[in-house]
XYZ file of C-alpha atoms in Angstrom:
661
model
C 0.000 0.000 0.000
C 1.294 3.480 -0.784
C 0.396 7.154 -0.789
C 0.269 9.065 -4.065
C 0.115 12.831 -4.271
C -1.445 14.677 -7.185
C -2.750 18.109 -8.059
C -6.227 16.947 -7.161
C -5.241 15.708 -3.714
C -3.930 12.527 -2.191
C -4.939 9.026 -3.211
C -4.481 6.002 -0.986
C -3.543 2.860 -2.912
C -3.817 -0.709 -1.693
C -2.663 -4.014 -3.165
C -5.398 -6.190 -4.620
C -5.340 -9.931 -5.228
C -4.622 -9.168 -8.869
C -1.268 -7.808 -7.753
C -2.002 -4.328 -9.055
C -2.132 -1.166 -7.038
C -5.676 0.112 -6.754
C -6.600 3.607 -5.637
C -9.003 3.677 -2.731
C -12.234 5.196 -3.939
C -11.910 3.551 -7.383
C -13.244 0.106 -8.242
C -11.048 -2.603 -9.721
C -12.352 -3.821 -13.062
C -12.408 -7.147 -14.816
C -13.067 -6.894 -18.528
C -14.294 -3.335 -18.140
C -16.850 -4.249 -15.481
C -16.703 -3.581 -11.760
C -15.506 -6.619 -9.874
C -16.175 -5.141 -6.465
C -19.708 -4.905 -5.133
C -20.756 -2.758 -2.244
C -22.914 -4.654 0.220
C -25.077 -3.360 3.031
C -24.752 -4.954 6.416
C -26.516 -3.724 9.520
C -26.022 0.020 9.669
C -23.038 0.024 7.326
C -21.770 -0.432 3.786
C -18.287 -1.628 2.949
C -16.271 -2.838 -0.005
C -15.650 -6.584 0.234
C -12.406 -6.836 -1.704
C -10.365 -3.928 -0.449
C -8.902 -3.786 3.027
C -6.628 -0.845 3.762
C -4.131 -0.403 6.557
C -1.935 2.553 7.454
C 1.673 1.510 7.123
C 3.411 4.827 6.740
C 2.795 8.458 7.510
C 1.287 10.317 4.518
C 3.419 13.131 3.130
C 0.752 15.793 3.510
C -0.855 17.871 6.212
C -3.791 16.264 7.931
C -6.083 17.537 10.643
C -4.646 17.331 14.134
C -7.330 14.805 15.060
C -5.710 12.262 12.764
C -2.104 12.914 13.743
C -2.024 10.414 16.571
C -3.103 7.577 14.283
C -0.445 8.059 11.642
C 2.008 5.736 13.365
C -0.579 3.234 14.553
C -1.991 0.247 12.760
C -5.650 0.589 11.794
C -6.019 -3.162 11.481
C -8.452 -3.424 14.410
C -10.761 -0.920 12.725
C -10.942 -2.793 9.425
C -11.276 -6.174 11.113
C -14.208 -4.780 13.078
C -15.842 -3.653 9.831
C -15.402 -7.144 8.398
C -16.936 -8.652 11.544
C -19.889 -6.289 11.229
C -20.410 -7.417 7.642
C -20.386 -11.096 8.585
C -22.755 -10.408 11.466
C -25.246 -8.826 9.114
C -25.026 -11.613 6.569
C -26.280 -13.986 9.245
C -29.152 -11.705 10.244
C -32.169 -12.109 7.982
C -34.354 -9.371 9.420
C -33.315 -6.428 7.257
C -33.828 -3.055 8.837
C -35.185 -0.063 7.048
C -32.595 2.535 6.183
C -33.122 5.868 7.897
C -33.677 8.345 5.101
C -32.272 11.809 5.625
C -34.233 14.420 3.721
C -32.135 16.937 1.837
C -33.275 20.321 3.155
C -34.610 23.024 0.838
C -33.004 26.450 0.736
C -33.290 28.118 4.131
C -34.945 25.059 5.690
C -31.784 24.079 7.550
C -31.454 27.544 9.083
C -35.155 27.670 9.952
C -34.859 24.323 11.740
C -31.734 25.585 13.514
C -33.588 28.650 14.823
C -36.362 26.401 16.127
C -33.844 24.150 17.884
C -32.209 27.255 19.372
C -35.551 28.409 20.822
C -35.859 31.339 18.411
C -38.794 30.219 16.251
C -40.697 33.397 17.153
C -38.260 35.427 15.053
C -40.136 34.290 11.952
C -43.558 33.038 10.925
C -46.752 33.116 12.926
C -45.326 31.874 16.207
C -47.555 32.080 19.265
C -44.571 32.532 21.565
C -43.857 35.826 23.274
C -41.327 37.786 21.155
C -40.264 39.577 24.342
C -38.729 36.314 25.563
C -36.533 36.149 22.467
C -35.393 39.707 23.106
C -34.365 38.731 26.637
C -32.651 35.608 25.308
C -30.768 37.518 22.582
C -29.631 40.144 25.072
C -27.569 37.513 26.911
C -25.604 36.327 23.862
C -21.920 36.916 23.264
C -20.816 38.634 20.057
C -19.927 35.398 18.302
C -23.190 33.769 19.398
C -25.166 36.784 18.181
C -23.315 36.695 14.853
C -24.264 33.021 14.432
C -27.932 33.851 15.068
C -27.844 36.849 12.726
C -26.355 34.764 9.916
C -29.175 32.184 10.138
C -31.925 34.791 10.506
C -30.740 36.616 7.398
C -30.683 33.382 5.378
C -34.246 32.499 6.432
C -35.375 36.069 5.762
C -33.979 36.035 2.231
C -35.560 32.646 1.539
C -38.980 33.774 2.711
C -38.773 36.924 0.612
C -38.062 34.769 -2.427
C -41.135 32.707 -1.597
C -43.200 35.925 -1.409
C -44.316 35.338 2.147
C -46.670 37.996 3.503
C -44.950 38.469 6.825
C -41.586 40.106 7.323
C -38.848 38.824 9.594
C -37.374 41.515 11.831
C -33.684 42.136 11.377
C -31.654 41.004 14.395
C -30.229 44.534 14.617
C -33.755 45.916 14.920
C -34.492 43.465 17.718
C -31.462 44.582 19.686
C -32.263 48.241 19.017
C -35.685 47.646 20.560
C -34.041 45.864 23.483
C -31.690 48.775 24.205
C -34.450 51.363 23.792
C -36.686 49.508 26.226
C -33.879 49.571 28.801
C -33.281 53.286 28.260
C -36.964 53.945 28.924
C -37.060 51.869 32.110
C -38.699 53.990 34.835
C -36.174 53.150 37.520
C -33.249 53.860 35.192
C -31.403 50.817 36.511
C -29.215 48.613 34.406
C -29.777 44.867 34.223
C -28.209 43.219 37.254
C -27.181 39.707 36.561
C -24.261 37.434 36.506
C -21.656 38.767 34.134
C -18.660 37.132 32.687
C -16.072 39.490 31.213
C -15.856 38.417 27.618
C -14.863 41.872 26.398
C -11.213 40.780 26.300
C -12.179 38.416 23.526
C -13.896 40.966 21.302
C -11.570 41.861 18.461
C -11.933 44.712 15.978
C -13.028 42.415 13.193
C -15.641 40.822 15.419
C -17.053 44.193 16.437
C -17.285 45.319 12.850
C -19.064 42.209 11.656
C -21.793 42.128 14.311
C -24.277 44.785 15.382
C -23.987 44.151 19.097
C -21.592 46.783 20.368
C -23.432 47.392 23.644
C -21.130 46.245 26.458
C -24.179 45.679 28.605
C -24.908 42.558 26.597
C -21.533 41.009 27.302
C -20.702 38.714 30.146
C -17.353 39.730 32.027
C -14.118 37.537 32.379
C -12.610 36.932 35.796
C -9.142 38.363 36.209
C -7.650 34.986 37.100
C -8.535 33.175 33.866
C -6.664 29.884 33.440
C -3.354 30.293 31.650
C -2.162 26.691 31.509
C -2.301 24.885 28.177
C -4.065 21.982 29.868
C -6.644 24.054 31.769
C -10.112 24.154 30.220
C -11.560 27.636 30.684
C -15.304 27.241 31.259
C -15.869 30.856 32.274
C -15.443 32.361 28.795
C -17.313 31.416 25.631
C -15.359 28.832 23.625
C -16.003 30.750 20.398
C -14.729 33.974 21.971
C -11.581 32.151 23.079
C -11.116 30.937 19.495
C -11.466 34.517 18.185
C -8.894 35.713 20.688
C -6.449 32.950 19.732
C -6.825 33.764 16.052
C -6.234 37.469 16.653
C -3.212 36.834 18.836
C -2.072 34.048 16.490
C -1.522 31.760 19.446
C -2.747 28.684 17.587
C 0.113 26.216 18.015
C 0.760 23.131 15.957
C 0.336 20.030 18.056
C 2.624 17.048 18.381
C 1.955 13.915 16.387
C 2.268 11.467 19.252
C -0.607 9.231 20.263
C -0.862 10.592 23.805
C -3.449 13.206 24.709
C -2.919 16.085 27.161
C -4.200 15.681 30.703
C -6.790 18.429 30.414
C -8.347 19.528 33.693
C -11.046 21.856 34.965
C -9.753 24.546 37.357
C -11.733 24.683 40.598
C -14.717 27.026 40.546
C -15.652 28.414 43.950
C -19.323 28.693 42.966
C -19.365 24.983 42.145
C -19.177 22.815 39.033
C -22.481 22.165 37.266
C -22.990 18.736 35.690
C -25.660 17.524 33.302
C -28.533 16.472 35.575
C -27.856 19.149 38.202
C -30.305 21.703 36.774
C -34.098 21.855 36.689
C -35.684 20.946 33.300
C -36.658 24.545 32.472
C -33.065 25.728 32.946
C -31.632 22.705 31.119
C -33.787 23.592 28.121
C -32.180 27.048 28.060
C -28.746 25.424 28.393
C -29.428 23.308 25.287
C -30.515 26.355 23.278
C -27.343 28.192 24.262
C -25.147 25.121 23.662
C -26.419 24.847 20.072
C -25.764 28.521 19.403
C -22.311 28.318 21.019
C -21.379 25.177 19.060
C -22.446 26.860 15.821
C -20.516 30.018 16.714
C -17.390 27.945 17.468
C -17.614 26.113 14.136
C -18.266 29.420 12.322
C -15.212 31.086 13.880
C -12.988 28.117 12.990
C -14.375 27.837 9.455
C -15.857 24.356 9.898
C -19.221 23.634 8.323
C -21.902 22.510 10.761
C -24.905 20.908 9.134
C -27.671 19.399 11.179
C -29.646 16.540 9.701
C -33.163 15.391 10.254
C -34.304 11.830 9.650
C -37.477 11.313 7.687
C -40.139 9.542 9.721
C -40.064 5.793 9.139
C -41.948 2.921 10.663
C -39.910 1.365 13.473
C -40.457 -1.558 15.838
C -42.618 -0.658 18.818
C -41.462 -3.564 20.969
C -38.556 -5.956 21.360
C -34.852 -5.389 22.038
C -32.813 -4.951 18.886
C -33.698 -2.306 16.309
C -36.066 -0.514 18.700
C -35.795 3.276 19.263
C -34.169 4.141 22.590
C -37.198 6.143 23.756
C -39.551 3.225 23.001
C -37.222 0.757 24.699
C -37.055 2.902 27.844
C -40.845 3.254 27.956
C -41.292 -0.511 28.071
C -38.378 -0.908 30.509
C -39.758 1.716 32.898
C -42.939 -0.303 33.213
C -40.790 -3.063 34.708
C -38.195 -0.931 36.528
C -39.593 2.565 37.254
C -37.061 5.358 36.885
C -34.554 3.392 34.802
C -32.657 5.667 32.393
C -30.591 3.062 30.529
C -32.145 0.151 28.567
C -32.268 -3.015 30.684
C -30.815 -5.197 27.923
C -27.879 -2.768 27.610
C -27.246 -2.924 31.362
C -27.504 -6.724 31.395
C -25.081 -7.200 28.498
C -22.488 -5.014 30.236
C -22.886 -6.891 33.525
C -22.645 -10.214 31.649
C -19.327 -9.143 30.106
C -18.014 -7.981 33.478
C -19.035 -11.209 35.208
C -16.651 -13.027 32.883
C -13.821 -10.780 34.059
C -12.407 -7.754 32.288
C -8.948 -9.309 32.078
C -9.865 -11.517 29.091
C -7.430 -10.890 26.258
C -8.992 -9.312 23.163
C -12.190 -8.313 24.973
C -14.458 -6.347 22.565
C -12.044 -7.086 19.696
C -12.632 -10.844 19.321
C -16.148 -11.483 17.973
C -18.549 -14.221 18.902
C -19.586 -16.746 16.240
C -22.003 -15.036 13.833
C -24.495 -17.930 13.701
C -24.541 -18.172 17.486
C -25.091 -14.406 17.802
C -28.059 -14.641 15.450
C -29.623 -17.432 17.515
C -28.973 -15.597 20.776
C -30.709 -12.492 19.407
C -33.805 -14.494 18.555
C -33.825 -16.137 21.985
C -33.367 -12.819 23.764
C -36.239 -11.231 21.844
C -38.519 -14.084 22.936
C -37.367 -14.668 26.527
C -35.611 -11.591 27.967
C -38.645 -9.856 29.454
C -40.138 -13.170 30.569
C -37.016 -13.816 32.624
C -36.549 -17.282 31.106
C -33.432 -16.594 29.018
C -30.460 -18.769 30.003
C -27.564 -16.340 30.448
C -25.183 -19.177 31.293
C -25.202 -20.092 27.609
C -23.809 -16.674 26.643
C -20.027 -16.582 26.324
C -18.190 -13.383 27.153
C -17.231 -12.594 23.554
C -20.855 -13.306 22.533
C -22.086 -10.730 25.058
C -19.599 -8.164 23.718
C -20.781 -8.820 20.153
C -24.410 -8.464 21.258
C -23.613 -5.148 22.947
C -22.073 -3.764 19.748
C -24.942 -5.202 17.698
C -27.458 -3.420 19.950
C -25.696 -0.095 19.279
C -25.496 -0.665 15.514
C -29.093 -1.727 15.124
C -30.614 1.294 16.828
C -32.938 2.818 14.203
C -31.139 6.120 14.715
C -27.496 6.473 15.807
C -26.631 6.635 19.494
C -24.993 9.996 18.701
C -28.326 11.041 17.063
C -29.166 11.745 13.430
C -29.182 15.484 14.092
C -25.637 15.682 15.454
C -23.773 12.696 14.011
C -22.163 14.837 11.312
C -21.245 17.452 13.905
C -19.516 14.743 15.962
C -17.622 13.621 12.860
C -16.671 17.215 12.030
C -14.897 17.523 15.402
C -11.834 15.967 13.733
C -11.563 19.088 11.522
C -11.102 21.501 14.438
C -7.514 22.785 14.772
C -6.615 21.863 18.360
C -7.442 19.069 20.766
C -8.716 21.609 23.281
C -11.218 22.933 20.717
C -12.198 19.372 19.817
C -12.858 18.732 23.504
C -14.901 21.952 23.789
C -17.037 20.922 20.799
C -17.600 17.429 22.202
C -18.642 18.988 25.521
C -21.358 21.011 23.763
C -22.452 18.046 21.620
C -22.880 15.775 24.662
C -25.101 18.446 26.241
C -27.194 18.564 23.039
C -27.899 14.828 22.877
C -31.399 13.642 23.849
C -31.511 12.423 27.464
C -31.832 8.731 26.543
C -28.888 8.906 24.118
C -26.718 10.863 26.562
C -27.398 8.514 29.484
C -26.746 5.402 27.383
C -23.550 6.902 25.952
C -22.358 7.680 29.485
C -22.954 4.082 30.607
C -21.064 2.829 27.539
C -18.056 5.117 28.056
C -17.813 4.221 31.752
C -17.813 0.530 30.813
C -15.153 1.063 28.133
C -12.950 2.813 30.688
C -13.243 -0.187 33.014
C -12.104 -2.407 30.136
C -9.115 -0.110 29.502
C -8.222 -0.140 33.204
C -7.327 -3.823 32.686
C -5.202 -3.230 29.575
C -2.125 -4.907 31.039
C -3.925 -8.250 30.867
C -6.632 -7.849 28.205
C -4.249 -6.024 25.808
C -6.976 -3.456 25.050
C -5.476 0.017 25.241
C -7.623 3.106 24.886
C -6.729 3.324 21.180
C -7.481 -0.372 20.615
C -10.901 0.104 22.194
C -11.455 3.348 20.261
C -10.696 1.671 16.918
C -12.985 -1.269 17.668
C -15.899 0.878 18.878
C -15.656 3.759 16.369
C -17.294 1.934 13.424
C -20.133 0.833 15.708
C -20.937 4.417 16.713
C -19.901 6.590 13.801
C -20.498 4.879 10.485
C -23.658 6.428 9.131
C -24.446 4.694 5.838
C -27.836 3.746 7.234
C -28.660 7.425 6.884
C -28.621 7.096 3.115
C -25.214 8.744 2.666
C -23.048 7.797 -0.270
C -19.740 6.261 0.658
C -16.532 5.187 -0.965
C -13.316 3.643 0.283
C -11.420 6.922 0.436
C -14.169 8.519 2.519
C -14.257 5.477 4.803
C -10.489 5.632 5.243
C -10.668 9.302 6.270
C -13.524 8.529 8.639
C -11.599 5.629 10.158
C -8.718 7.761 11.399
C -10.882 10.708 12.429
C -13.648 8.818 14.206
C -11.198 6.575 16.071
C -9.581 9.712 17.453
C -12.952 11.199 18.416
C -13.796 7.937 20.167
C -10.457 8.237 21.986
C -11.401 11.750 23.147
C -14.856 10.628 24.310
C -13.368 7.837 26.423
C -10.407 9.722 27.883
C -12.231 12.941 28.767
C -15.656 11.546 29.662
C -15.505 13.037 33.183
C -15.114 16.519 31.678
C -17.697 16.180 28.897
C -20.752 16.065 31.196
C -19.861 19.463 32.710
C -22.027 22.451 31.767
C -19.701 25.407 31.047
C -20.017 28.182 33.626
C -20.450 30.874 30.964
C -23.608 29.082 29.773
C -24.955 28.727 33.331
C -24.263 32.448 33.804
C -26.213 33.247 30.644
C -29.135 31.225 32.021
C -28.898 33.197 35.280
C -29.034 36.440 33.336
C -32.072 35.274 31.339
C -33.862 34.332 34.550
C -33.023 37.710 36.127
C -34.379 39.602 33.123
C -37.519 37.463 33.000
C -38.123 38.036 36.735
C -37.847 41.787 36.150
C -40.368 41.577 33.344
C -42.750 39.514 35.496
C -42.457 41.950 38.422
C -43.146 44.877 36.136
C -46.266 43.158 34.775
C -47.411 42.350 38.313
C -47.026 45.959 39.421
C -49.175 47.120 36.508
C -51.799 44.545 37.382
C -51.818 45.578 41.037
C -52.139 49.214 40.084
C -55.140 48.449 37.885
C -56.725 46.510 40.722
C -56.257 49.539 43.022
C -53.912 47.780 45.450
C -51.427 49.729 47.477
C -48.392 49.644 45.184
C -46.026 50.928 47.851
C -47.104 48.188 50.200
C -46.431 45.565 47.525
C -42.983 46.955 46.749
C -42.080 47.046 50.455
C -43.151 43.417 50.865
C -41.327 42.444 47.694
C -38.055 43.944 48.961
C -38.263 42.432 52.408
C -39.413 38.915 51.424
C -35.955 37.367 51.368
C -34.537 39.360 54.280
C -37.058 38.354 56.929
C -35.618 36.754 60.052
C -32.215 36.129 58.440
C -29.291 38.186 59.818
C -26.651 39.501 57.451
C -24.068 36.847 56.550
C -26.320 33.967 57.559
C -28.255 31.567 55.339
C -31.168 29.400 56.405
C -30.989 25.809 55.158
C -34.187 23.770 55.011
C -34.876 20.070 54.495
C -38.701 20.050 54.263
C -39.043 16.321 53.527
C -36.383 15.253 55.998
C -36.590 17.589 58.977
C -39.099 20.005 60.482
C -36.334 22.285 61.693
C -34.283 24.598 59.455
C -30.631 25.368 60.173
C -29.136 28.876 60.386
C -25.612 28.712 58.924
C -23.044 31.466 59.365
C -21.229 32.098 56.086
C -17.441 32.037 56.216
C -14.771 32.136 53.504
C -14.077 28.409 53.884
C -17.614 27.051 54.329
C -18.441 24.452 51.650
C -21.631 22.634 50.663
C -20.113 19.456 52.135
C -19.813 21.210 55.533
C -23.518 22.131 55.453
C -24.458 18.526 54.667
C -22.143 17.195 57.398
C -23.828 19.441 59.949
C -27.261 18.213 58.846
C -26.205 14.549 58.999
C -24.719 15.014 62.484
C -28.151 15.716 63.960
C -29.140 13.114 66.504
C -32.836 13.086 65.789
C -35.211 12.671 62.873
C -34.539 11.101 59.482
C -31.044 12.638 59.291
C -29.536 10.075 61.662
C -30.477 7.234 59.266
C -28.883 8.866 56.212
C -25.313 8.671 54.960
C -23.052 10.948 52.965
C -23.947 10.719 49.271
C -27.634 10.079 49.955
C -28.510 13.777 50.277
C -27.553 16.898 48.326
C -27.742 20.622 48.929
C -29.692 22.592 46.326
C -29.680 26.240 45.301
C -33.304 27.113 44.462
C -34.763 30.335 43.109
C -33.265 33.775 42.689
C -31.503 33.731 39.314
C -31.657 29.925 38.877
C -34.544 27.479 38.796
C -32.903 24.700 40.779
C -29.280 23.543 40.915
C -27.711 20.639 42.767
C -24.439 21.730 44.371
C -21.230 19.756 44.302
C -19.481 19.208 47.631
C -16.688 21.698 46.885
C -19.007 24.679 46.364
C -17.972 27.629 48.554
C -21.235 28.884 50.019
C -20.242 32.519 50.551
C -19.124 32.902 46.921
C -22.336 31.322 45.672
C -24.432 33.440 48.031
C -22.847 36.570 46.560
C -23.694 35.268 43.072
C -27.317 34.487 43.985
C -28.308 36.293 47.220
C -32.035 35.643 46.712
C -31.754 31.870 46.522
C -33.177 29.417 49.030
C -31.015 26.556 50.291
C -32.677 23.168 50.483
C -31.393 19.674 51.331
C -33.028 16.858 49.362
C -32.548 13.140 48.897
C -30.437 11.906 46.007
C -32.701 11.486 42.939
C -33.389 7.958 41.722
């Protein structure tokens, strides 16, 4: 096999049985006819005759995501593809291919605006346009530019279609927002959490976007992380990318297979994980994450195209080939509150019962005929509880686990964002790739995200035994990548050259997902701060509406305002918070705030009580929550410094609750 360079690019050649070099992406011919047929198997298509393997580093520049694979054999990846093909050939129940509809002009951008919670910027939406104005007022410059770009595309498309209604220009919306603030009777400026992102606003950025009002920006702390391995969650990722481009600090990265030990600097107001926020705030987080991801890709010049699967008929019961949401519905009838499919959990536990020290675990497949028979038996007996798990060998269970992932009607990484996951390999630095993956994990549907988390945690346990099972993180990444990333079931055309590029890129993305999984479920602080600001602005709007209503109803407005101001100050001395546990204790605790007081100290004091339910509870069974003020509800991590958080949200209530199921 060799690498050829030409004016049209680089062609990978591989030796064929005929003894001739054949360019990947071209078909070998016999008598002028194609001798190679492309066959569909499971969720994938592959060429049967050509197997490629990296044997030398190509003499051209590749994305940094592929660098670490240049010196590594890709044999595991291609063997896995061959195993997938054989597995499908022994499965007779052909699945329908998920058809991805090619969007019409402007349709992609219109769908994007809907996903970003901005559908009321066009059409006959019933939503309150004032809410969009509040939402837009919290955006960074790069986020606002991303929104403006999509709004203008939709606007132009609708004009071409001679629609009767007009879409307001984003600049007009922000003009209205600023004017409404200037006319505010109390003359006060919006008080909310601010993150200093002004450092990251370059001249070019200011010129290209209409949002020059500093009031809209969120400030940067003075002690921003400086280390190359620190992940700064306090400043928009896209704004950091703009700053790096302006300062030309983008450094070429080494080609070795190792990845940096990225870390999250400690945040005194606490780290927020997926699952810590109330649903209404998490919805806002997802809207902001989509806009931020798009802004990041825009800044770095990477195309981000969402896809939408056409509706197809899928199985409404069973185990394999059933949508995750449907599977969880039937599982929750048996085990209320379960968030991961029962068959998925059982297959993982079956593999682990055999010991994770087995050499070649996940790489060595089970016999295809046996896997087919086991699938049929599982479909018939799993929920009845009569399936004989003793007959399932460890390698069979591993093959069944991968088969379950492949046969999901829509990818585990979702139809909408699979291409965005694949595009991560095109981002310049590993830190930016990690930032993009962080946002993409947040954007996944709950069922997909929870199942992915369970998978990654299991894969890490396999890797922890690499000394005996010979499965390093890259071995595992290469074996699992084709099961998660190949997307030919979405009706996409493929060829060998495209598959080769995907092999290196997706194996590296899989590597990132496994290695940094503990970081990827963190919600960036700058996004949480934007949610806080939205909530503050919405509370102001609600209070203003309430005052008008009270005035119309002839209530004493001064009395209302006095009560409103004193509500949170009653019976609580300065520098003291009152902590309640309404379902666990009838007595609230008054806690004096100090510089060193942490959430864990508050919980320890509660658990030390000698009466009530508290004495039966243990550490880890209860959590302290921040409720109200500028957040809906937020579960605090143990290392949250209470005084710092109190200063961030002085109107919050502090409540201890049991760990959620």
